[in-house]
PDB file of C-alpha atoms in Angstrom:
ATOM      1  CA  MET G   8      16.469  19.565  11.841  1.00 93.00           C
ATOM      2  CA  ASP G   9      16.494  19.310  15.510  1.00 95.00           C
ATOM      3  CA  VAL G  10      13.677  21.508  16.701  1.00 97.00           C
ATOM      4  CA  LYS G  11      15.049  22.511  19.784  1.00 97.00           C
ATOM      5  CA  GLY G  12      15.141  26.407  20.322  1.00 97.00           C
ATOM      6  CA  LEU G  13      13.519  26.800  16.954  1.00 98.00           C
ATOM      7  CA  ALA G  14      10.272  28.841  16.515  1.00 98.00           C
ATOM      8  CA  ALA G  15       7.429  26.680  15.350  1.00 98.00           C
ATOM      9  CA  VAL G  16       3.660  28.139  14.223  1.00 98.00           C
ATOM     10  CA  VAL G  17       0.904  25.728  14.402  1.00 98.00           C
ATOM     11  CA  THR G  18      -2.711  26.724  12.715  1.00 98.00           C
ATOM     12  CA  GLY G  19      -5.684  25.007  14.338  1.00 98.00           C
ATOM     13  CA  GLY G  20      -3.620  24.506  17.321  1.00 98.00           C
ATOM     14  CA  GLY G  21      -6.318  24.718  19.592  1.00 97.00           C
ATOM     15  CA  SER G  22      -7.558  21.046  19.229  1.00 96.00           C
ATOM     16  CA  GLY G  23      -7.277  17.816  17.849  1.00 95.00           C
ATOM     17  CA  MET G  24      -4.231  17.299  15.781  1.00 97.00           C
ATOM     18  CA  GLY G  25      -2.857  20.832  15.820  1.00 98.00           C
ATOM     19  CA  ALA G  26      -3.005  20.617  19.610  1.00 98.00           C
ATOM     20  CA  GLU G  27      -1.339  17.324  19.965  1.00 98.00           C
ATOM     21  CA  THR G  28       1.423  18.490  17.459  1.00 98.00           C
ATOM     22  CA  ALA G  29       1.928  21.902  19.705  1.00 98.00           C
ATOM     23  CA  ARG G  30       2.143  19.511  22.684  1.00 98.00           C
ATOM     24  CA  HIS G  31       5.071  17.426  20.918  1.00 98.00           C
ATOM     25  CA  LEU G  32       6.753  19.993  19.445  1.00 98.00           C
ATOM     26  CA  ALA G  33       6.828  21.900  22.940  1.00 98.00           C
ATOM     27  CA  GLN G  34       7.988  18.604  24.658  1.00 98.00           C
ATOM     28  CA  ALA G  35      10.979  18.334  22.148  1.00 98.00           C
ATOM     29  CA  GLY G  36      12.031  21.965  22.874  1.00 98.00           C
ATOM     30  CA  ALA G  37      10.468  24.176  19.965  1.00 98.00           C
ATOM     31  CA  LYS G  38       8.851  27.438  20.790  1.00 98.00           C
ATOM     32  CA  VAL G  39       5.546  27.133  19.753  1.00 98.00           C
ATOM     33  CA  ALA G  40       2.878  29.693  18.589  1.00 98.00           C
ATOM     34  CA  VAL G  41      -0.744  28.316  18.603  1.00 98.00           C
ATOM     35  CA  LEU G  42      -2.891  29.861  16.310  1.00 98.00           C
ATOM     36  CA  ASP G  43      -6.660  29.107  16.370  1.00 98.00           C
ATOM     37  CA  ILE G  44      -9.744  31.019  15.099  1.00 98.00           C
ATOM     38  CA  ASN G  45     -11.226  29.897  18.733  1.00 97.00           C
ATOM     39  CA  LYS G  46      -8.839  32.056  20.915  1.00 96.00           C
ATOM     40  CA  ALA G  47      -9.947  30.367  23.938  1.00 98.00           C
ATOM     41  CA  ASN G  48      -8.934  26.808  22.679  1.00 98.00           C
ATOM     42  CA  ALA G  49      -5.748  28.504  21.625  1.00 98.00           C
ATOM     43  CA  GLU G  50      -5.052  29.991  24.952  1.00 98.00           C
ATOM     44  CA  ALA G  51      -5.709  26.637  27.029  1.00 98.00           C
ATOM     45  CA  VAL G  52      -3.250  24.836  24.969  1.00 98.00           C
ATOM     46  CA  ALA G  53      -0.756  27.464  24.981  1.00 98.00           C
ATOM     47  CA  ALA G  54      -0.967  27.756  28.865  1.00 98.00           C
ATOM     48  CA  GLU G  55      -0.475  24.053  28.744  1.00 98.00           C
ATOM     49  CA  ILE G  56       2.828  23.934  27.037  1.00 98.00           C
ATOM     50  CA  GLY G  57       4.341  27.307  27.707  1.00 98.00           C
ATOM     51  CA  GLY G  58       3.857  28.850  24.096  1.00 98.00           C
ATOM     52  CA  VAL G  59       1.938  31.877  22.893  1.00 98.00           C
ATOM     53  CA  ALA G  60      -1.870  31.890  22.055  1.00 98.00           C
ATOM     54  CA  ILE G  61      -2.663  33.921  18.737  1.00 98.00           C
ATOM     55  CA  GLU G  62      -6.018  34.255  17.205  1.00 98.00           C
ATOM     56  CA  CYS G  63      -6.232  33.561  13.451  1.00 98.00           C
ATOM     57  CA  ASP G  64      -8.283  33.312  10.412  1.00 98.00           C
ATOM     58  CA  VAL G  65      -6.145  31.292   8.014  1.00 98.00           C
ATOM     59  CA  SER G  66      -8.059  32.385   5.172  1.00 98.00           C
ATOM     60  CA  SER G  67      -7.684  36.018   5.949  1.00 98.00           C
ATOM     61  CA  ASP G  68      -4.586  37.910   4.470  1.00 98.00           C
ATOM     62  CA  ALA G  69      -4.507  40.506   7.197  1.00 98.00           C
ATOM     63  CA  SER G  70      -5.582  38.089  10.062  1.00 98.00           C
ATOM     64  CA  ALA G  71      -2.362  35.898   8.850  1.00 98.00           C
ATOM     65  CA  THR G  72      -0.211  38.541   8.387  1.00 98.00           C
ATOM     66  CA  ALA G  73      -0.690  39.784  11.835  1.00 98.00           C
ATOM     67  CA  ALA G  74      -0.425  36.401  13.382  1.00 98.00           C
ATOM     68  CA  PHE G  75       3.126  35.669  11.842  1.00 98.00           C
ATOM     69  CA  ALA G  76       4.182  39.180  12.967  1.00 98.00           C
ATOM     70  CA  ALA G  77       2.767  38.469  16.596  1.00 98.00           C
ATOM     71  CA  ALA G  78       4.502  34.938  16.745  1.00 98.00           C
ATOM     72  CA  LYS G  79       7.815  36.450  15.364  1.00 98.00           C
ATOM     73  CA  ASP G  80       7.578  39.079  18.354  1.00 98.00           C
ATOM     74  CA  ALA G  81       7.194  36.228  20.588  1.00 98.00           C
ATOM     75  CA  HIS G  82       9.709  33.849  19.322  1.00 98.00           C
ATOM     76  CA  GLY G  83      11.376  35.080  16.446  1.00 97.00           C
ATOM     77  CA  PRO G  84      11.248  34.155  12.721  1.00 97.00           C
ATOM     78  CA  VAL G  85       9.444  30.874  12.005  1.00 98.00           C
ATOM     79  CA  ARG G  86      11.276  27.786  11.191  1.00 98.00           C
ATOM     80  CA  ILE G  87       8.568  25.194  11.204  1.00 98.00           C
ATOM     81  CA  LEU G  88       4.973  25.694  10.135  1.00 98.00           C
ATOM     82  CA  MET G  89       2.325  23.045  10.765  1.00 98.00           C
ATOM     83  CA  ASN G  90      -1.065  23.824   8.661  1.00 98.00           C
ATOM     84  CA  CYS G  91      -3.566  22.018  10.891  1.00 98.00           C
ATOM     85  CA  ALA G  92      -6.457  24.161  10.476  1.00 97.00           C
ATOM     86  CA  GLY G  93      -9.283  23.040   8.549  1.00 96.00           C
ATOM     87  CA  ILE G  94     -12.912  22.266   8.620  1.00 94.00           C
ATOM     88  CA  ALA G  95     -15.028  19.262   7.034  1.00 91.00           C
ATOM     89  CA  PRO G  96     -18.378  19.984   6.696  1.00 90.00           C
ATOM     90  CA  ALA G  97     -20.448  17.843   4.376  1.00 91.00           C
ATOM     91  CA  ALA G  98     -23.195  18.549   1.612  1.00 93.00           C
ATOM     92  CA  ARG G  99     -24.303  16.606  -1.691  1.00 95.00           C
ATOM     93  CA  VAL G 100     -23.915  18.113  -4.962  1.00 95.00           C
ATOM     94  CA  VAL G 101     -27.797  17.663  -5.312  1.00 96.00           C
ATOM     95  CA  GLY G 102     -29.776  17.459  -2.169  1.00 93.00           C
ATOM     96  CA  ARG G 103     -33.081  17.592  -0.980  1.00 91.00           C
ATOM     97  CA  GLU G 104     -33.097  21.459  -1.144  1.00 90.00           C
ATOM     98  CA  GLY G 105     -31.723  21.588  -4.601  1.00 95.00           C
ATOM     99  CA  PRO G 106     -28.071  22.071  -5.848  1.00 96.00           C
ATOM    100  CA  HIS G 107     -25.123  22.375  -3.475  1.00 96.00           C
ATOM    101  CA  ASP G 108     -24.916  25.902  -2.012  1.00 94.00           C
ATOM    102  CA  LEU G 109     -22.125  27.859  -3.899  1.00 97.00           C
ATOM    103  CA  ALA G 110     -20.984  29.883  -0.812  1.00 97.00           C
ATOM    104  CA  PHE G 111     -20.874  26.721   1.441  1.00 96.00           C
ATOM    105  CA  PHE G 112     -18.293  25.182  -1.375  1.00 97.00           C
ATOM    106  CA  SER G 113     -16.409  28.347  -1.345  1.00 97.00           C
ATOM    107  CA  LYS G 114     -16.242  28.671   2.332  1.00 97.00           C
ATOM    108  CA  VAL G 115     -14.566  25.156   2.550  1.00 98.00           C
ATOM    109  CA  LEU G 116     -11.981  25.888  -0.225  1.00 98.00           C
ATOM    110  CA  ASN G 117     -11.166  29.192   1.456  1.00 98.00           C
ATOM    111  CA  VAL G 118     -10.523  27.461   4.882  1.00 98.00           C
ATOM    112  CA  ASN G 119      -8.733  24.446   3.893  1.00 98.00           C
ATOM    113  CA  LEU G 120      -6.965  25.295   0.539  1.00 98.00           C
ATOM    114  CA  VAL G 121      -6.692  29.016   0.356  1.00 98.00           C
ATOM    115  CA  GLY G 122      -5.858  29.072   4.115  1.00 98.00           C
ATOM    116  CA  THR G 123      -3.285  26.482   3.775  1.00 98.00           C
ATOM    117  CA  PHE G 124      -1.610  28.438   0.988  1.00 98.00           C
ATOM    118  CA  ASN G 125      -1.976  31.963   2.581  1.00 98.00           C
ATOM    119  CA  MET G 126       0.197  30.554   5.735  1.00 98.00           C
ATOM    120  CA  LEU G 127       2.152  28.373   3.410  1.00 98.00           C
ATOM    121  CA  ARG G 128       3.296  31.478   1.380  1.00 98.00           C
ATOM    122  CA  LEU G 129       3.784  33.848   4.462  1.00 98.00           C
ATOM    123  CA  ALA G 130       5.871  31.428   5.984  1.00 98.00           C
ATOM    124  CA  ALA G 131       8.206  30.560   3.054  1.00 98.00           C
ATOM    125  CA  ALA G 132       9.061  34.390   2.673  1.00 98.00           C
ATOM    126  CA  GLU G 133       9.877  34.596   6.352  1.00 98.00           C
ATOM    127  CA  MET G 134      11.946  31.690   5.772  1.00 98.00           C
ATOM    128  CA  SER G 135      13.840  32.314   2.581  1.00 98.00           C
ATOM    129  CA  VAL G 136      15.775  35.123   4.142  1.00 97.00           C
ATOM    130  CA  LEU G 137      16.874  33.443   7.349  1.00 98.00           C
ATOM    131  CA  GLU G 138      20.524  32.152   7.744  1.00 97.00           C
ATOM    132  CA  PRO G 139      20.761  28.470   6.973  1.00 97.00           C
ATOM    133  CA  LEU G 140      20.400  26.080  10.294  1.00 96.00           C
ATOM    134  CA  ASN G 141      23.245  23.511   8.836  1.00 94.00           C
ATOM    135  CA  GLU G 142      25.601  22.827   6.137  1.00 94.00           C
ATOM    136  CA  THR G 143      23.180  21.586   3.828  1.00 94.00           C
ATOM    137  CA  GLY G 144      21.399  24.860   3.707  1.00 96.00           C
ATOM    138  CA  GLU G 145      18.321  24.371   5.363  1.00 98.00           C
ATOM    139  CA  ARG G 146      16.185  27.014   6.701  1.00 98.00           C
ATOM    140  CA  GLY G 147      12.676  25.694   7.428  1.00 98.00           C
ATOM    141  CA  VAL G 148      10.087  23.098   6.936  1.00 98.00           C
ATOM    142  CA  ILE G 149       6.343  23.523   6.121  1.00 99.00           C
ATOM    143  CA  ILE G 150       4.070  20.602   6.707  1.00 99.00           C
ATOM    144  CA  ASN G 151       0.335  20.618   5.432  1.00 98.00           C
ATOM    145  CA  THR G 152      -2.554  18.781   6.528  1.00 98.00           C
ATOM    146  CA  ALA G 153      -4.648  17.064   3.518  1.00 98.00           C
ATOM    147  CA  SER G 154      -7.129  14.058   4.134  1.00 97.00           C
ATOM    148  CA  VAL G 155      -7.563  10.408   2.295  1.00 97.00           C
ATOM    149  CA  ALA G 156     -10.555  12.213   1.004  1.00 96.00           C
ATOM    150  CA  ALA G 157      -8.210  13.766  -1.371  1.00 97.00           C
ATOM    151  CA  TYR G 158      -8.155  10.665  -3.094  1.00 97.00           C
ATOM    152  CA  GLU G 159     -11.324   8.615  -2.248  1.00 95.00           C
ATOM    153  CA  GLY G 160     -13.648  11.222  -1.239  1.00 94.00           C
ATOM    154  CA  GLN G 161     -17.217  10.097  -0.126  1.00 92.00           C
ATOM    155  CA  ILE G 162     -20.709  10.997  -0.961  1.00 94.00           C
ATOM    156  CA  GLY G 163     -21.270  14.558   0.576  1.00 95.00           C
ATOM    157  CA  GLN G 164     -17.465  15.353   0.329  1.00 95.00           C
ATOM    158  CA  ALA G 165     -17.158  16.954  -2.941  1.00 97.00           C
ATOM    159  CA  ALA G 166     -16.075  20.331  -1.298  1.00 97.00           C
ATOM    160  CA  TYR G 167     -13.902  18.932   1.179  1.00 97.00           C
ATOM    161  CA  SER G 168     -12.276  16.233  -1.338  1.00 97.00           C
ATOM    162  CA  ALA G 169     -11.663  19.350  -3.482  1.00 98.00           C
ATOM    163  CA  SER G 170      -9.902  21.330  -0.937  1.00 98.00           C
ATOM    164  CA  LYS G 171      -7.672  18.603   0.275  1.00 98.00           C
ATOM    165  CA  GLY G 172      -6.902  17.555  -3.325  1.00 98.00           C
ATOM    166  CA  GLY G 173      -5.650  20.990  -3.796  1.00 98.00           C
ATOM    167  CA  VAL G 174      -3.673  20.795  -0.759  1.00 98.00           C
ATOM    168  CA  VAL G 175      -2.039  17.539  -2.276  1.00 98.00           C
ATOM    169  CA  GLY G 176      -1.553  18.819  -5.784  1.00 98.00           C
ATOM    170  CA  MET G 177       0.476  22.141  -4.718  1.00 98.00           C
ATOM    171  CA  THR G 178       2.876  20.111  -2.292  1.00 98.00           C
ATOM    172  CA  LEU G 179       5.341  19.277  -5.019  1.00 98.00           C
ATOM    173  CA  PRO G 180       5.385  22.551  -7.092  1.00 98.00           C
ATOM    174  CA  ALA G 181       5.902  24.274  -3.833  1.00 98.00           C
ATOM    175  CA  ALA G 182       8.467  22.014  -2.660  1.00 98.00           C
ATOM    176  CA  ARG G 183      10.135  22.262  -6.080  1.00 98.00           C
ATOM    177  CA  GLU G 184       9.940  26.108  -5.904  1.00 98.00           C
ATOM    178  CA  LEU G 185      11.288  26.532  -2.441  1.00 98.00           C
ATOM    179  CA  ALA G 186      14.285  24.313  -2.667  1.00 98.00           C
ATOM    180  CA  ARG G 187      16.460  26.847  -3.663  1.00 98.00           C
ATOM    181  CA  PHE G 188      15.962  28.712  -0.301  1.00 98.00           C
ATOM    182  CA  GLY G 189      16.414  25.432   1.564  1.00 98.00           C
ATOM    183  CA  VAL G 190      12.698  25.103   2.679  1.00 98.00           C
ATOM    184  CA  ARG G 191      10.790  21.650   2.506  1.00 98.00           C
ATOM    185  CA  VAL G 192       7.245  21.199   1.800  1.00 98.00           C
ATOM    186  CA  VAL G 193       5.727  17.884   2.909  1.00 98.00           C
ATOM    187  CA  THR G 194       1.764  17.141   3.574  1.00 98.00           C
ATOM    188  CA  ILE G 195       0.441  14.355   5.466  1.00 98.00           C
ATOM    189  CA  ALA G 196      -2.884  12.895   4.433  1.00 98.00           C
ATOM    190  CA  PRO G 197      -4.518  11.327   7.820  1.00 98.00           C
ATOM    191  CA  GLY G 198      -7.169   8.468   7.553  1.00 96.00           C
ATOM    192  CA  LEU G 199      -9.744   8.150  10.512  1.00 94.00           C
ATOM    193  CA  ILE G 200      -8.108  10.269  13.349  1.00 95.00           C
ATOM    194  CA  GLY G 201      -9.800  10.209  16.946  1.00 92.00           C
ATOM    195  CA  THR G 202     -10.233  13.851  17.085  1.00 87.00           C
ATOM    196  CA  PRO G 203     -13.053  15.710  18.610  1.00 80.00           C
ATOM    197  CA  MET G 204     -15.084  16.127  15.230  1.00 74.00           C
ATOM    198  CA  LEU G 205     -14.898  12.361  14.473  1.00 82.00           C
ATOM    199  CA  LEU G 206     -15.534  11.274  18.050  1.00 83.00           C
ATOM    200  CA  SER G 207     -18.993  13.364  18.304  1.00 79.00           C
ATOM    201  CA  MET G 208     -20.118  10.848  15.686  1.00 76.00           C
ATOM    202  CA  PRO G 209     -22.526   8.335  16.840  1.00 82.00           C
ATOM    203  CA  GLN G 210     -20.879   5.149  17.690  1.00 88.00           C
ATOM    204  CA  GLU G 211     -22.447   2.952  15.040  1.00 84.00           C
ATOM    205  CA  VAL G 212     -20.965   5.378  12.476  1.00 79.00           C
ATOM    206  CA  GLN G 213     -17.612   5.342  14.120  1.00 85.00           C
ATOM    207  CA  ASP G 214     -17.735   1.610  14.162  1.00 87.00           C
ATOM    208  CA  SER G 215     -18.469   1.384  10.646  1.00 84.00           C
ATOM    209  CA  LEU G 216     -15.829   3.588   9.592  1.00 85.00           C
ATOM    210  CA  ILE G 217     -13.274   1.418  11.555  1.00 90.00           C
ATOM    211  CA  ALA G 218     -14.374  -1.496   9.788  1.00 90.00           C
ATOM    212  CA  THR G 219     -13.076  -0.119   6.679  1.00 90.00           C
ATOM    213  CA  THR G 220      -9.625   0.108   8.024  1.00 94.00           C
ATOM    214  CA  LEU G 221      -7.343  -2.819   7.709  1.00 94.00           C
ATOM    215  CA  PHE G 222      -4.806  -2.581  10.583  1.00 96.00           C
ATOM    216  CA  PRO G 223      -4.748  -1.538  12.963  1.00 96.00           C
ATOM    217  CA  LYS G 224      -8.406  -1.834  13.474  1.00 94.00           C
ATOM    218  CA  ARG G 225      -9.328   1.598  15.383  1.00 93.00           C
ATOM    219  CA  LEU G 226      -9.268   5.068  14.883  1.00 94.00           C
ATOM    220  CA  GLY G 227      -5.744   6.599  14.361  1.00 96.00           C
ATOM    221  CA  LEU G 228      -4.331   8.898  17.501  1.00 96.00           C
ATOM    222  CA  PRO G 229      -3.532  12.617  17.177  1.00 97.00           C
ATOM    223  CA  ALA G 230      -0.393  11.820  18.792  1.00 98.00           C
ATOM    224  CA  GLU G 231       0.544   9.471  15.602  1.00 98.00           C
ATOM    225  CA  TYR G 232       0.051  12.435  13.535  1.00 98.00           C
ATOM    226  CA  ALA G 233       2.305  14.530  15.867  1.00 98.00           C
ATOM    227  CA  LYS G 234       4.993  11.682  15.914  1.00 98.00           C
ATOM    228  CA  LEU G 235       4.932  11.702  12.072  1.00 98.00           C
ATOM    229  CA  ALA G 236       5.071  15.470  11.669  1.00 98.00           C
ATOM    230  CA  LEU G 237       8.322  15.628  14.258  1.00 98.00           C
ATOM    231  CA  HIS G 238      10.071  12.671  12.147  1.00 98.00           C
ATOM    232  CA  ILE G 239       9.410  14.771   8.863  1.00 98.00           C
ATOM    233  CA  ILE G 240      10.955  17.606  10.480  1.00 98.00           C
ATOM    234  CA  ASP G 241      13.787  15.529  11.662  1.00 97.00           C
ATOM    235  CA  ASN G 242      14.479  13.819   8.375  1.00 98.00           C
ATOM    236  CA  ALA G 243      15.857  16.009   5.590  1.00 97.00           C
ATOM    237  CA  MET G 244      15.307  13.585   2.792  1.00 98.00           C
ATOM    238  CA  ILE G 245      11.558  13.766   3.245  1.00 98.00           C
ATOM    239  CA  ASN G 246      10.569  16.400   0.709  1.00 98.00           C
ATOM    240  CA  GLY G 247       7.506  17.199  -2.042  1.00 98.00           C
ATOM    241  CA  GLU G 248       5.599  14.281  -0.718  1.00 98.00           C
ATOM    242  CA  THR G 249       2.437  13.523   0.424  1.00 98.00           C
ATOM    243  CA  ILE G 250       2.058  10.728   3.271  1.00 98.00           C
ATOM    244  CA  ARG G 251      -0.846   8.776   4.046  1.00 98.00           C
ATOM    245  CA  LEU G 252      -1.499   7.923   7.600  1.00 98.00           C
ATOM    246  CA  ASP G 253      -4.371   5.829   7.562  1.00 97.00           C
ATOM    247  CA  GLY G 254      -3.960   1.859   8.496  1.00 96.00           C
ATOM    248  CA  ALA G 255      -4.345   1.225   4.860  1.00 96.00           C
ATOM    249  CA  VAL G 256      -7.956   2.608   4.942  1.00 94.00           C
ATOM    250  CA  ARG G 257      -9.726   3.080   1.694  1.00 93.00           C
ATOM    251  CA  LEU G 258     -12.960   4.980   2.344  1.00 91.00           C
ATOM    252  CA  ALA G 259     -16.260   3.447   1.025  1.00 88.00           C
ATOM    253  CA  PRO G 260     -18.762   5.759  -1.084  1.00 90.00           C
ATOM    254  CA  LYS G 261     -20.802   6.202   1.850  1.00 84.00           C
TER     255      LYS G 261
END
């Protein structure tokens, strides 16, 4: 699917992998709506790429619905959804202050899993009634973001791993259901990507994480995530799959 002239929505587009994906989509000719809970960040990226900035809490039905309406008003019906919004806080199941806070666990799942599904369902409904883009009947592409922590989460990542495991788990059933509409669903599971969140960690922590990566022996680049996303959009045979982008890293217990 050629992205040129198509409307794309990028959640978490104000920073990290979302921002870089928004840039790559715009460079390829897409009309990009940059969604982020931090409106100032979204506005900065949108101004840079000639897109539109929309404040959005992906875990909220009302906020997401309003964001899709605003994106449609600006660029027309969405053909590409990039689900990049997410949080990665850590907490032990049993910590110094007692058991894992249940509200904290729920918040992580609400943003990472419920938020991903919230945007997926709204985008799919919009895409399903559009005219096909080509002779194969393709109408749109939805790309979610999981994590290698979905497979080998570290100590303190029970909530995060559960949320990302849920994203992986819903990829194939969503792809199977939406196939009749010509809508593909794919998930990327990044490893250690050099986003502001990871780069804010102490250097010794970064070095210890990099040491577990087989090759290349470095942090991944947000641009490498964006390049993979654009290839998925272009390659119609990639569907219903979760692709690890991780330099063959396997996370240690801690």
